[in-house]
Structure formats: C-alpha cells, structure tokens
Coordinates of N, CA and C in Angstrom, one line a residue:
Chain A
X158 N -157.0 43.2 -41.4 CA -158.3 43.2 -41.0 C -159.7 42.9 -42.6
X159 N -160.3 42.5 -42.7 CA -161.1 41.3 -43.9 C -161.6 43.0 -44.4
X160 N -161.5 43.0 -45.3 CA -162.8 44.5 -46.0 C -162.5 43.6 -47.6
X161 N -164.7 43.9 -48.2 CA -164.3 43.5 -49.6 C -165.2 45.3 -49.3
X162 N -165.8 45.3 -50.9 CA -166.0 46.9 -51.6 C -166.8 46.1 -52.7
X163 N -168.2 46.5 -52.7 CA -168.9 47.0 -53.8 C -169.6 48.4 -54.6
X164 N -168.4 48.9 -55.4 CA -168.8 50.7 -55.1 C -169.9 50.8 -55.9
X165 N -170.9 49.5 -56.5 CA -171.6 50.2 -57.4 C -173.3 49.6 -56.3
X166 N -173.7 51.0 -56.0 CA -174.7 50.4 -55.3 C -176.0 50.5 -55.8
X167 N -176.0 50.5 -56.6 CA -177.1 50.6 -57.9 C -176.5 50.3 -59.2
X168 N -177.7 49.1 -59.4 CA -177.2 49.1 -61.3 C -179.1 48.6 -61.7
X169 N -179.0 49.3 -62.6 CA -180.1 49.5 -62.6 C -179.8 49.2 -65.3
X170 N -180.4 48.6 -65.5 CA -180.7 47.5 -67.5 C -182.5 47.3 -67.4
X171 N -181.9 47.1 -68.7 CA -182.8 46.6 -69.2 C -183.6 45.2 -69.7
X172 N -184.3 44.5 -69.6 CA -184.0 42.6 -70.0 C -182.9 42.6 -70.8
X173 N -182.3 40.9 -71.6 CA -181.6 41.0 -72.2 C -180.8 41.5 -72.5
X174 N -180.1 42.7 -71.8 CA -178.4 43.2 -71.2 C -177.6 42.6 -70.3
X175 N -176.5 42.3 -71.1 CA -175.4 41.7 -69.4 C -175.1 42.8 -68.4
X176 N -174.7 42.2 -67.3 CA -174.5 43.5 -66.2 C -174.1 43.2 -65.6
X177 N -172.5 43.6 -64.8 CA -171.4 43.2 -64.3 C -170.7 44.1 -62.9
X178 N -171.0 43.2 -62.2 CA -171.1 43.7 -60.7 C -168.8 43.6 -60.0
X179 N -169.3 44.6 -60.2 CA -167.9 44.8 -59.2 C -167.8 44.5 -58.2
X180 N -166.8 42.8 -57.6 CA -166.0 43.4 -56.3 C -165.3 43.3 -56.0
X181 N -163.7 44.0 -55.4 CA -162.6 44.3 -54.6 C -162.7 43.7 -53.3
X182 N -161.0 43.0 -53.1 CA -161.2 42.6 -51.5 C -159.7 43.4 -51.0
X183 N -160.0 42.9 -49.0 CA -158.5 42.3 -48.1 C -158.5 41.9 -48.1
X184 N -157.8 40.9 -47.8 CA -156.9 40.4 -46.8 C -155.1 39.7 -46.7
X185 N -154.8 39.6 -45.9 CA -153.7 39.3 -45.0 C -153.4 38.0 -45.2
X186 N -154.6 36.8 -45.5 CA -154.6 35.4 -45.2 C -154.3 35.4 -46.6
X187 N -153.3 34.0 -46.4 CA -152.9 33.9 -48.5 C -153.5 33.1 -48.1
X188 N -154.3 32.1 -48.2 CA -155.3 31.6 -48.5 C -157.1 31.8 -47.9
X189 N -158.1 32.4 -48.7 CA -159.3 32.3 -48.8 C -161.2 32.7 -49.2
X190 N -161.3 32.0 -48.6 CA -162.9 32.2 -50.1 C -163.6 32.7 -49.6
X191 N -164.5 33.3 -52.0 CA -164.6 33.7 -51.8 C -166.7 33.7 -52.1
X192 N -167.3 34.9 -52.2 CA -168.1 33.8 -52.0 C -169.4 35.1 -53.3
X193 N -170.2 35.0 -53.9 CA -171.3 35.5 -54.6 C -172.2 35.0 -53.6
X194 N -173.6 35.7 -52.9 CA -174.9 35.6 -52.3 C -175.8 36.5 -53.6
X195 N -177.1 36.5 -53.6 CA -178.5 36.1 -54.0 C -179.2 37.0 -52.7
X196 N -180.2 38.1 -53.4 CA -180.9 38.8 -52.0 C -182.2 39.6 -52.7
X197 N -183.1 38.3 -53.1 CA -184.3 37.8 -53.6 C -185.2 39.7 -52.9
X198 N -185.8 40.1 -52.8 CA -187.0 41.3 -52.0 C -187.3 39.8 -50.7
X199 N -187.4 39.0 -51.1 CA -188.0 37.9 -49.4 C -187.2 38.2 -48.5
X200 N -185.8 37.9 -48.8 CA -185.3 38.0 -48.1 C -184.2 37.0 -47.7
X201 N -184.5 35.8 -48.4 CA -183.2 35.1 -47.4 C -182.2 35.6 -49.4
X202 N -181.5 34.9 -48.0 CA -179.4 34.8 -48.8 C -179.3 33.7 -49.4
X203 N -180.0 33.5 -51.1 CA -179.4 33.3 -52.2 C -177.8 32.4 -52.1
X204 N -177.2 30.6 -51.4 CA -175.4 30.6 -52.2 C -175.8 31.1 -54.0
X205 N -174.6 31.6 -54.2 CA -174.7 31.4 -55.5 C -173.1 31.2 -56.7
X206 N -172.3 31.2 -55.7 CA -170.7 30.5 -55.3 C -169.8 30.7 -54.3
X207 N -169.1 30.3 -54.3 CA -167.5 29.3 -53.7 C -166.3 30.1 -54.0
X208 N -165.6 30.4 -54.1 CA -164.3 29.9 -54.9 C -162.7 30.1 -53.1
X209 N -161.5 29.4 -53.8 CA -161.0 29.3 -53.0 C -159.7 30.3 -53.7
X210 N -158.6 30.9 -53.3 CA -157.9 31.4 -53.7 C -157.1 30.8 -54.0
X211 N -156.8 30.0 -54.6 CA -156.0 28.7 -54.7 C -156.4 28.4 -56.2
X212 N -157.7 28.6 -56.6 CA -158.5 28.2 -57.9 C -158.8 30.0 -59.1
X213 N -157.9 30.4 -59.3 CA -157.8 31.1 -60.4 C -159.1 31.1 -61.7
X214 N -159.5 30.2 -61.5 CA -159.8 29.9 -62.9 C -162.0 30.0 -63.4
X215 N -161.8 30.7 -63.8 CA -162.9 30.7 -64.2 C -164.0 30.6 -64.3
X216 N -165.4 30.7 -64.2 CA -166.1 30.2 -63.9 C -168.0 30.1 -64.5
X217 N -168.7 29.3 -64.7 CA -169.9 29.9 -66.0 C -170.4 28.4 -65.4
X218 N -172.1 29.7 -65.5 CA -173.1 28.5 -64.9 C -174.4 28.5 -65.4
X219 N -174.5 28.7 -66.1 CA -175.8 29.0 -67.4 C -175.4 30.9 -67.3
X220 N -176.4 30.9 -66.8 CA -176.4 33.0 -67.3 C -175.3 33.5 -66.8
X221 N -174.6 32.9 -65.4 CA -174.0 33.2 -64.4 C -172.6 33.1 -65.0
X222 N -171.9 34.2 -64.6 CA -170.5 34.2 -65.1 C -169.5 34.3 -64.2
X223 N -168.4 34.0 -63.4 CA -167.1 34.6 -62.7 C -166.1 35.2 -62.6
X224 N -165.1 36.6 -62.7 CA -163.9 36.7 -63.1 C -162.6 36.3 -62.0
X225 N -162.4 36.3 -61.0 CA -161.6 36.0 -60.8 C -160.3 35.9 -60.9
X226 N -159.8 37.3 -60.7 CA -158.5 37.6 -60.2 C -157.4 38.2 -58.9
X227 N -156.4 37.4 -58.8 CA -156.3 38.0 -58.0 C -155.1 39.2 -57.7
X228 N -154.3 38.9 -58.4 CA -153.8 39.7 -59.4 C -153.9 41.5 -58.7
X229 N -155.3 41.4 -58.9 CA -156.0 42.6 -59.0 C -156.9 42.2 -57.6
X230 N -157.2 41.6 -56.7 CA -157.6 41.3 -56.0 C -159.3 41.8 -56.5
X231 N -160.1 41.2 -57.0 CA -161.5 41.3 -57.5 C -162.0 40.0 -58.0
X232 N -162.7 39.9 -57.8 CA -163.9 38.8 -58.3 C -165.6 39.4 -58.4
X233 N -165.2 39.2 -59.9 CA -167.1 40.0 -60.7 C -167.6 39.4 -60.7
X234 N -169.1 39.1 -61.5 CA -170.0 38.6 -60.8 C -170.9 39.4 -63.1
X235 N -170.8 38.5 -63.6 CA -171.7 38.5 -65.5 C -172.1 38.1 -65.2
X236 N -173.8 38.4 -64.7 CA -175.4 37.6 -65.3 C -175.5 38.6 -67.5
X237 N -175.9 37.1 -67.7 CA -175.6 37.6 -70.0 C -177.4 37.1 -69.5
X238 N -177.5 38.5 -71.3 CA -179.1 38.1 -70.8 C -180.0 38.2 -69.4
X239 N -180.3 39.3 -69.2 CA -180.4 39.8 -68.0 C -181.7 39.5 -67.9
X240 N -182.7 39.0 -66.4 CA -183.9 38.9 -66.7 C -184.8 39.7 -65.2
X241 N -186.2 39.7 -66.1 CA -186.8 40.3 -64.9 C -186.4 39.9 -63.2
X242 N -186.3 38.4 -63.5 CA -185.8 38.4 -61.5 C -184.8 37.8 -61.6
X243 N -184.0 37.8 -62.0 CA -182.4 38.2 -62.2 C -182.4 39.5 -60.9
X244 N -183.7 40.4 -60.9 CA -184.0 41.2 -59.9 C -183.0 41.8 -58.4
X245 N -182.6 42.0 -57.9 CA -182.9 41.3 -56.5 C -180.9 42.3 -56.1
X246 N -180.8 41.6 -54.8 CA -179.2 42.6 -54.3 C -178.5 41.5 -54.2
X247 N -177.5 41.8 -54.8 CA -175.8 41.0 -54.9 C -175.0 41.1 -54.2
X248 N -174.5 40.0 -52.9 CA -173.2 40.8 -51.6 C -172.0 39.3 -52.8
X249 N -170.8 40.4 -52.0 CA -170.2 39.0 -52.4 C -169.1 39.9 -50.6
X250 N -168.4 38.5 -50.7 CA -168.0 38.4 -49.6 C -166.9 37.2 -49.7
X251 N -166.0 37.1 -47.3 CA -165.3 37.5 -47.9 C -164.9 36.8 -47.4
X252 N -164.1 34.9 -46.6 CA -163.4 34.3 -45.6 C -162.9 33.9 -45.1
X253 N -161.8 33.8 -44.4 CA -160.5 33.4 -43.4 C -161.2 31.9 -44.0
X254 N -159.7 31.0 -43.7 CA -160.1 29.8 -44.3 C -160.5 29.0 -43.4
X255 N -161.0 27.6 -43.7 CA -161.7 27.1 -42.4 C -161.7 26.4 -41.3
X256 N -160.0 26.8 -41.4 CA -159.6 26.9 -39.9 C -159.2 27.1 -39.5
X257 N -159.2 28.6 -39.5 CA -159.4 29.6 -38.5 C -161.0 30.0 -37.7
X258 N -160.8 30.8 -36.9 CA -161.3 30.9 -34.9 C -162.5 31.4 -35.9
X259 N -164.2 31.4 -35.9 CA -165.0 31.6 -36.2 C -165.2 32.2 -38.1
X260 N -163.9 31.1 -38.5 CA -164.6 31.1 -39.8 C -165.9 32.2 -40.7
X261 N -165.7 33.8 -39.7 CA -166.4 34.5 -40.4 C -166.6 34.9 -41.8
X262 N -168.0 35.1 -42.2 CA -167.6 36.4 -44.2 C -167.5 37.2 -43.0
X263 N -166.7 38.3 -44.0 CA -167.2 39.6 -44.4 C -167.8 39.6 -45.5
X264 N -169.2 40.8 -45.5 CA -169.7 41.4 -47.1 C -169.3 42.3 -46.7
X265 N -169.6 42.6 -48.1 CA -170.0 44.0 -49.4 C -171.0 44.8 -48.9
X266 N -170.9 45.9 -49.4 CA -172.0 46.6 -49.1 C -173.9 46.1 -50.2
X267 N -173.2 45.4 -50.2 CA -174.4 45.2 -51.8 C -174.8 45.8 -53.0
X268 N -174.7 45.3 -54.6 CA -175.6 45.3 -55.8 C -177.2 45.6 -55.1
X269 N -177.7 46.6 -55.9 CA -179.0 46.5 -55.8 C -178.9 46.0 -57.5
X270 N -179.5 45.3 -57.9 CA -179.7 44.7 -60.0 C -180.8 45.3 -59.5
X271 N -181.6 45.6 -60.9 CA -183.4 45.9 -61.3 C -182.8 46.3 -62.6
X272 N -183.5 45.1 -63.5 CA -183.8 44.6 -64.5 C -185.4 44.7 -65.0
X273 N -185.3 45.7 -65.7 CA -186.5 46.8 -65.9 C -187.4 45.1 -67.9
X274 N -188.6 45.4 -67.9 CA -189.1 44.2 -69.1 C -189.3 45.2 -69.7
Chain B
X195 N -188.4 18.6 -44.0 CA -186.9 19.1 -45.8 C -186.2 19.6 -44.3
X196 N -184.6 19.5 -45.1 CA -183.7 19.8 -43.9 C -183.5 21.2 -44.2
X197 N -183.0 22.1 -43.4 CA -183.1 23.8 -43.3 C -183.4 24.4 -42.8
X198 N -182.9 25.7 -42.8 CA -183.4 26.7 -41.0 C -184.7 27.2 -41.3
X199 N -184.4 27.3 -39.9 CA -185.8 28.2 -39.5 C -186.0 29.3 -38.6
X200 N -186.1 31.2 -39.1 CA -185.9 31.4 -38.0 C -187.6 31.8 -37.4
X201 N -188.3 32.1 -36.1 CA -189.2 32.6 -36.4 C -189.4 34.1 -35.4
X202 N -190.0 34.7 -34.8 CA -191.7 35.0 -35.7 C -190.7 35.2 -37.0
X203 N -191.3 36.0 -38.7 CA -190.8 36.2 -39.5 C -190.7 38.2 -39.5
X204 N -192.0 38.1 -38.7 CA -192.0 40.2 -38.6 C -191.9 40.0 -37.0
X205 N -191.5 40.7 -35.7 CA -191.4 40.9 -34.8 C -191.3 42.3 -34.3
X206 N -192.0 43.2 -33.7 CA -192.4 44.6 -33.0 C -193.2 43.8 -31.5
X207 N -191.3 45.5 -31.1 CA -191.5 45.2 -29.9 C -190.7 47.2 -29.4
X208 N -192.1 47.1 -27.7 CA -191.8 48.4 -27.6 C -190.6 48.2 -27.0
X209 N -189.3 49.6 -26.3 CA -188.5 49.9 -26.0 C -188.5 49.6 -24.5
X210 N -187.4 48.9 -24.9 CA -186.8 49.4 -22.6 C -188.0 47.3 -23.0
X211 N -187.9 46.7 -23.7 CA -188.2 45.3 -23.7 C -186.9 43.8 -24.5
X212 N -186.8 43.3 -23.9 CA -185.8 42.0 -24.6 C -187.4 41.1 -25.1
X213 N -186.7 40.6 -26.3 CA -186.9 40.5 -26.9 C -185.3 39.2 -27.6
X214 N -186.6 37.8 -27.9 CA -185.6 36.3 -28.8 C -186.0 36.1 -29.9
X215 N -185.0 35.8 -30.6 CA -185.2 35.3 -32.2 C -185.0 34.5 -32.1
X216 N -185.8 33.4 -32.1 CA -185.4 31.7 -32.7 C -184.9 31.5 -34.5
X217 N -184.1 30.9 -33.7 CA -183.0 29.6 -34.8 C -182.7 28.7 -34.9
X218 N -183.9 27.6 -35.9 CA -182.8 26.3 -35.4 C -182.5 25.8 -36.9
X219 N -182.1 25.1 -36.9 CA -181.8 23.9 -37.5 C -181.6 22.1 -38.1
X220 N -181.8 21.8 -38.7 CA -181.7 20.6 -39.3 C -181.2 19.9 -39.9
X221 N -179.7 20.9 -40.5 CA -179.1 20.5 -41.2 C -177.8 19.6 -40.3
X222 N -177.7 19.2 -39.4 CA -176.0 18.9 -38.7 C -175.4 19.2 -38.9
X223 N -175.3 20.9 -38.8 CA -174.1 21.4 -39.4 C -173.8 21.7 -37.6
X224 N -172.1 22.4 -38.0 CA -170.9 22.2 -36.6 C -172.1 23.8 -35.8
X225 N -171.2 24.4 -36.6 CA -171.5 25.9 -36.6 C -172.8 27.4 -36.8
X226 N -173.3 28.0 -35.7 CA -174.0 28.2 -36.3 C -173.9 29.9 -35.7
X227 N -174.1 31.3 -37.0 CA -174.6 32.3 -36.5 C -175.3 33.4 -36.5
X228 N -175.2 34.5 -36.5 CA -176.7 35.5 -36.7 C -175.8 37.0 -37.0
X229 N -176.3 37.2 -38.1 CA -176.1 38.4 -38.6 C -177.4 39.6 -38.7
X230 N -176.6 41.1 -38.7 CA -177.8 41.9 -38.7 C -177.4 42.4 -40.1
X231 N -178.7 43.2 -40.5 CA -179.2 43.5 -42.2 C -179.7 46.2 -41.8
X232 N -178.6 46.2 -42.4 CA -179.6 47.8 -41.7 C -179.8 47.5 -43.0
X233 N -181.1 48.5 -43.3 CA -181.2 49.2 -44.7 C -180.8 49.5 -45.6
X234 N -180.3 48.8 -46.9 CA -178.7 49.5 -47.7 C -177.8 48.3 -47.7
X235 N -177.5 47.7 -46.2 CA -176.3 47.7 -46.2 C -176.5 46.1 -46.1
X236 N -175.2 45.8 -46.2 CA -174.4 44.9 -46.1 C -174.5 44.1 -45.1
X237 N -174.2 43.3 -44.7 CA -174.6 42.3 -43.2 C -173.0 42.2 -42.1
X238 N -174.0 42.3 -40.6 CA -172.7 42.4 -40.4 C -172.6 40.9 -38.3
X239 N -171.7 40.3 -38.5 CA -171.7 39.3 -38.1 C -172.5 39.6 -36.1
X240 N -173.0 39.8 -35.4 CA -173.0 39.7 -34.0 C -172.6 38.5 -33.0
X241 N -173.0 37.2 -33.5 CA -172.6 35.8 -32.2 C -172.7 35.3 -33.4
X242 N -171.3 34.2 -32.9 CA -171.0 33.0 -33.6 C -171.1 31.7 -32.6
X243 N -171.6 30.3 -33.3 CA -170.8 29.1 -32.5 C -170.4 28.0 -33.3
X244 N -169.8 27.4 -33.0 CA -169.1 26.4 -33.6 C -169.6 25.4 -33.1
X245 N -169.2 25.5 -31.5 CA -169.9 24.3 -31.3 C -171.2 23.8 -30.2
X246 N -171.8 23.4 -29.3 CA -172.4 23.7 -27.8 C -171.9 24.0 -27.0
X247 N -172.3 24.7 -27.0 CA -171.9 25.3 -25.5 C -171.0 26.6 -25.5
X248 N -170.3 26.6 -26.9 CA -169.7 27.8 -26.9 C -169.9 28.9 -28.4
X249 N -170.1 30.2 -27.1 CA -170.2 31.4 -28.4 C -169.4 32.3 -28.1
X250 N -169.2 32.9 -29.8 CA -167.5 33.6 -29.5 C -168.1 35.2 -29.5
X251 N -168.6 36.5 -29.6 CA -169.1 37.6 -30.4 C -168.5 38.3 -31.3
X252 N -168.9 38.8 -32.3 CA -168.5 39.0 -33.2 C -168.1 40.4 -33.8
X253 N -168.4 41.1 -34.8 CA -168.2 43.0 -34.6 C -169.0 44.3 -34.1
X254 N -170.4 43.2 -33.7 CA -171.2 44.0 -33.2 C -172.5 44.2 -31.9
X255 N -172.2 43.2 -31.4 CA -172.5 42.0 -30.0 C -173.4 42.6 -29.0
X256 N -172.8 44.3 -28.4 CA -173.7 45.1 -28.3 C -175.0 45.1 -28.2
X257 N -175.3 44.6 -26.3 CA -176.7 44.9 -26.8 C -177.7 43.3 -26.5
X258 N -176.9 42.1 -27.3 CA -177.7 40.7 -27.6 C -176.8 40.1 -27.1
X259 N -177.6 39.0 -26.5 CA -176.9 37.6 -25.8 C -177.6 36.6 -26.8
X260 N -177.0 35.9 -26.2 CA -177.3 34.3 -27.7 C -176.6 33.3 -26.6
X261 N -177.0 31.9 -26.9 CA -177.0 30.8 -26.0 C -177.3 29.7 -26.8
X262 N -176.5 28.4 -26.7 CA -175.9 27.1 -27.5 C -175.9 26.0 -26.9
X263 N -177.5 25.9 -26.0 CA -177.5 24.4 -25.7 C -177.4 23.5 -26.1
X264 N -178.5 23.2 -27.6 CA -178.3 22.2 -28.3 C -177.8 23.3 -29.6
X265 N -177.5 21.8 -30.3 CA -177.0 21.9 -31.9 C -177.9 22.6 -32.7
X266 N -179.0 21.9 -32.5 CA -179.9 22.8 -33.9 C -180.5 23.9 -33.4
X267 N -179.9 24.7 -32.3 CA -180.6 25.6 -32.3 C -180.1 26.5 -31.6
X268 N -179.8 28.0 -31.6 CA -178.8 29.5 -31.8 C -180.1 30.4 -31.2
X269 N -181.0 30.6 -30.2 CA -181.6 31.4 -30.1 C -180.9 33.2 -29.7
X270 N -181.2 34.2 -31.1 CA -180.5 35.2 -30.3 C -181.6 36.4 -29.2
X271 N -181.1 36.7 -28.0 CA -181.9 38.0 -27.4 C -181.3 39.2 -27.3
X272 N -182.6 40.5 -27.9 CA -182.3 41.1 -28.4 C -182.8 42.3 -27.2
X273 N -181.2 42.7 -26.0 CA -181.7 42.4 -24.9 C -182.2 44.8 -25.0
X274 N -182.5 45.9 -23.8 CA -183.1 46.5 -24.0 C -182.3 47.7 -24.3
X275 N -180.5 46.7 -24.0 CA -179.1 47.5 -23.8 C -178.6 48.7 -26.3
X276 N -180.0 47.0 -26.4 CA -179.4 47.6 -27.5 C -179.5 48.9 -28.8
X277 N -179.5 49.8 -28.2 CA -180.3 51.0 -28.4 C -180.9 51.5 -29.7
X278 N -180.6 50.9 -30.9 CA -181.2 50.0 -32.2 C -181.4 49.7 -33.1
X279 N -182.1 48.6 -32.6 CA -183.0 47.5 -32.9 C -183.5 47.7 -34.4
X280 N -184.1 48.0 -34.4 CA -184.9 47.9 -35.6 C -183.5 47.2 -37.0
X281 N -184.6 46.6 -37.7 CA -183.3 45.7 -38.0 C -183.7 44.3 -38.8
X282 N -183.1 43.8 -40.0 CA -183.3 42.1 -40.4 C -182.1 41.8 -39.8
X283 N -182.6 40.7 -39.3 CA -181.9 39.6 -38.4 C -181.1 38.5 -39.2
X284 N -180.7 38.0 -39.9 CA -180.3 36.8 -40.3 C -179.1 35.8 -39.7
X285 N -179.7 34.4 -39.4 CA -179.2 33.0 -39.3 C -178.5 32.5 -40.0
X286 N -177.7 32.0 -39.7 CA -176.7 31.0 -40.8 C -176.5 30.1 -40.2
X287 N -176.5 29.2 -40.7 CA -174.8 28.0 -41.0 C -174.0 27.1 -41.2
X288 N -172.5 26.2 -40.9 CA -172.0 26.2 -41.7 C -171.3 25.0 -41.7
X289 N -171.1 24.6 -43.3 CA -170.6 23.0 -42.9 C -168.7 23.4 -43.3
X290 N -167.9 21.5 -43.4 CA -167.5 22.3 -43.1 C -166.3 23.3 -44.6
X291 N -166.9 23.5 -45.5 CA -166.3 23.8 -46.8 C -166.8 24.8 -46.8
X292 N -166.8 25.4 -46.4 CA -166.8 26.8 -45.4 C -168.6 27.4 -46.0
X293 N -169.2 27.3 -46.9 CA -170.7 27.6 -47.7 C -171.8 28.4 -46.1
X294 N -171.9 29.0 -45.7 CA -173.1 29.3 -45.3 C -174.0 29.1 -45.7
X295 N -175.0 28.4 -45.1 CA -176.7 28.4 -45.2 C -177.4 29.8 -44.6
X296 N -178.3 30.4 -44.7 CA -179.8 31.6 -44.5 C -180.4 30.9 -44.2
X297 N -181.0 30.8 -43.0 CA -182.5 31.0 -42.4 C -183.1 32.2 -44.0
X298 N -184.8 32.1 -43.3 CA -185.4 33.2 -44.1 C -185.3 34.9 -43.2
X299 N -184.9 34.6 -42.2 CA -184.4 36.4 -41.8 C -186.0 36.5 -40.7
X300 N -185.2 37.6 -39.7 CA -187.0 38.1 -39.1 C -186.3 39.4 -39.0
X301 N -187.1 40.1 -39.3 CA -188.0 41.4 -39.5 C -188.1 42.6 -37.7
X302 N -187.2 42.5 -37.4 CA -187.5 44.1 -36.3 C -187.4 45.5 -36.1
X303 N -188.9 45.6 -35.4 CA -189.4 47.1 -35.8 C -189.7 47.3 -33.8
X304 N -188.9 48.2 -33.8 CA -189.1 48.9 -32.0 C -190.8 49.9 -32.4
X305 N -191.0 50.0 -31.7 CA -192.3 50.5 -31.5 C -192.0 52.1 -31.5

C-alpha cells in the first residue's frame, strides 16, 4: 500500500522568509512518481512538479526548489523569499508506475502555508 | 480553451436525493478520476476510468456511481446511500506522462 505523510499541518511565515514543506512517502514499488500540487483558496489544484523515482537530482524553478532523497523516502519542497501569493494548501502525492492499473494518486493530508505581509 | 470543466460550482442537496456532478474535458485524455476532499484533509479517490465504457472503484466508492459513455465526459452521481456527502469534489484527467490535471471542483452541501 502507498502512503504519503505531510507532518506539518500549517506553517505561518512573514513575507520574504523561506519555508520548507516536508513530505515522506511509503511504497513497495521500485518505480514511482512524486508530485507537488498547490491549492489556492479558489480550490483548484495547480500542478507544480513531477519527479520519477529514477531521478534524484534536485530541481529549482524560480523561487521553488525540491529535494528528493530516496534513501529517506522524502521529497521536500522549499519556497524561497515567500510572497503573500504563496499562501495556499500544498499537497504532496505519490503514484504507481504509469503502466499500473488505475495509476491513482495517493495524497498527503496537505500543509497550509500562510504568508503574512 | 482546453481544459476540464465541472458544473455546478456549488450544489445543495436535500437528504435522500440523488445528485449528479458533471465533469467534461477537451484535452483528449483517456483516463479520468473523481476525488473527494473533506475540510482540512487530502484528496481521496472515489472512481476512475481508463477508457470509455470502463471504470473502477477507488478507495471510497460506496454511495457513488459513475458512467463513461464518452471520452469527454465522466459524471459522478452521489446517491442517497452516501451518508455524509458534504464535501468538495474534484475531477481530474491524466495523460501518458502520469501528470493529472484537475478541474475547478464542485462544492456539495447537504441541507
């Protein structure tokens, strides 16, 4: 069975501070995919990143960066120099290989980020 | 514009009524999914469909039904058997690269 744990339920920071969101996962698959989604107050989920289990390189996209460590089953997400527009709920998710039946996403419980001006 | 549309945005239901949530996509994606989100919670899978005329139960299918008669459409019916249907419902599609795209959601409230 797959499981995703986001231990931080809510993080509050002041604008321009960095914030790191933790994500720990469990899976028996040797091939899998990890995702981060952002859910602003409007409710729609916005895709941020997809990472496959073979690629452990860290990735940076603007103020966003991701640290994938297979040895600790973690896929952490950092927002550098946070802005008020970053306020949202962020979800980490795990998926079986695309050839697996259903190929569903297993979501963590989400971390609410509140960036204060 | 390409994307996923869900309607209505807000839906109110009396106890004992069946209601149907619409999900339409013009992305030409084969797979479609329905998720339920409760306040302060992550998303849980209700049903999914990988091709037309085929669908599978997810983790919380009881009290729900779906159909997939067309590639573009995957409606979800919340039946009276669903004891606690008040939630936010999200529809998603998936292309071959595993990335799921989400619609704007329908917020269902039972009165």
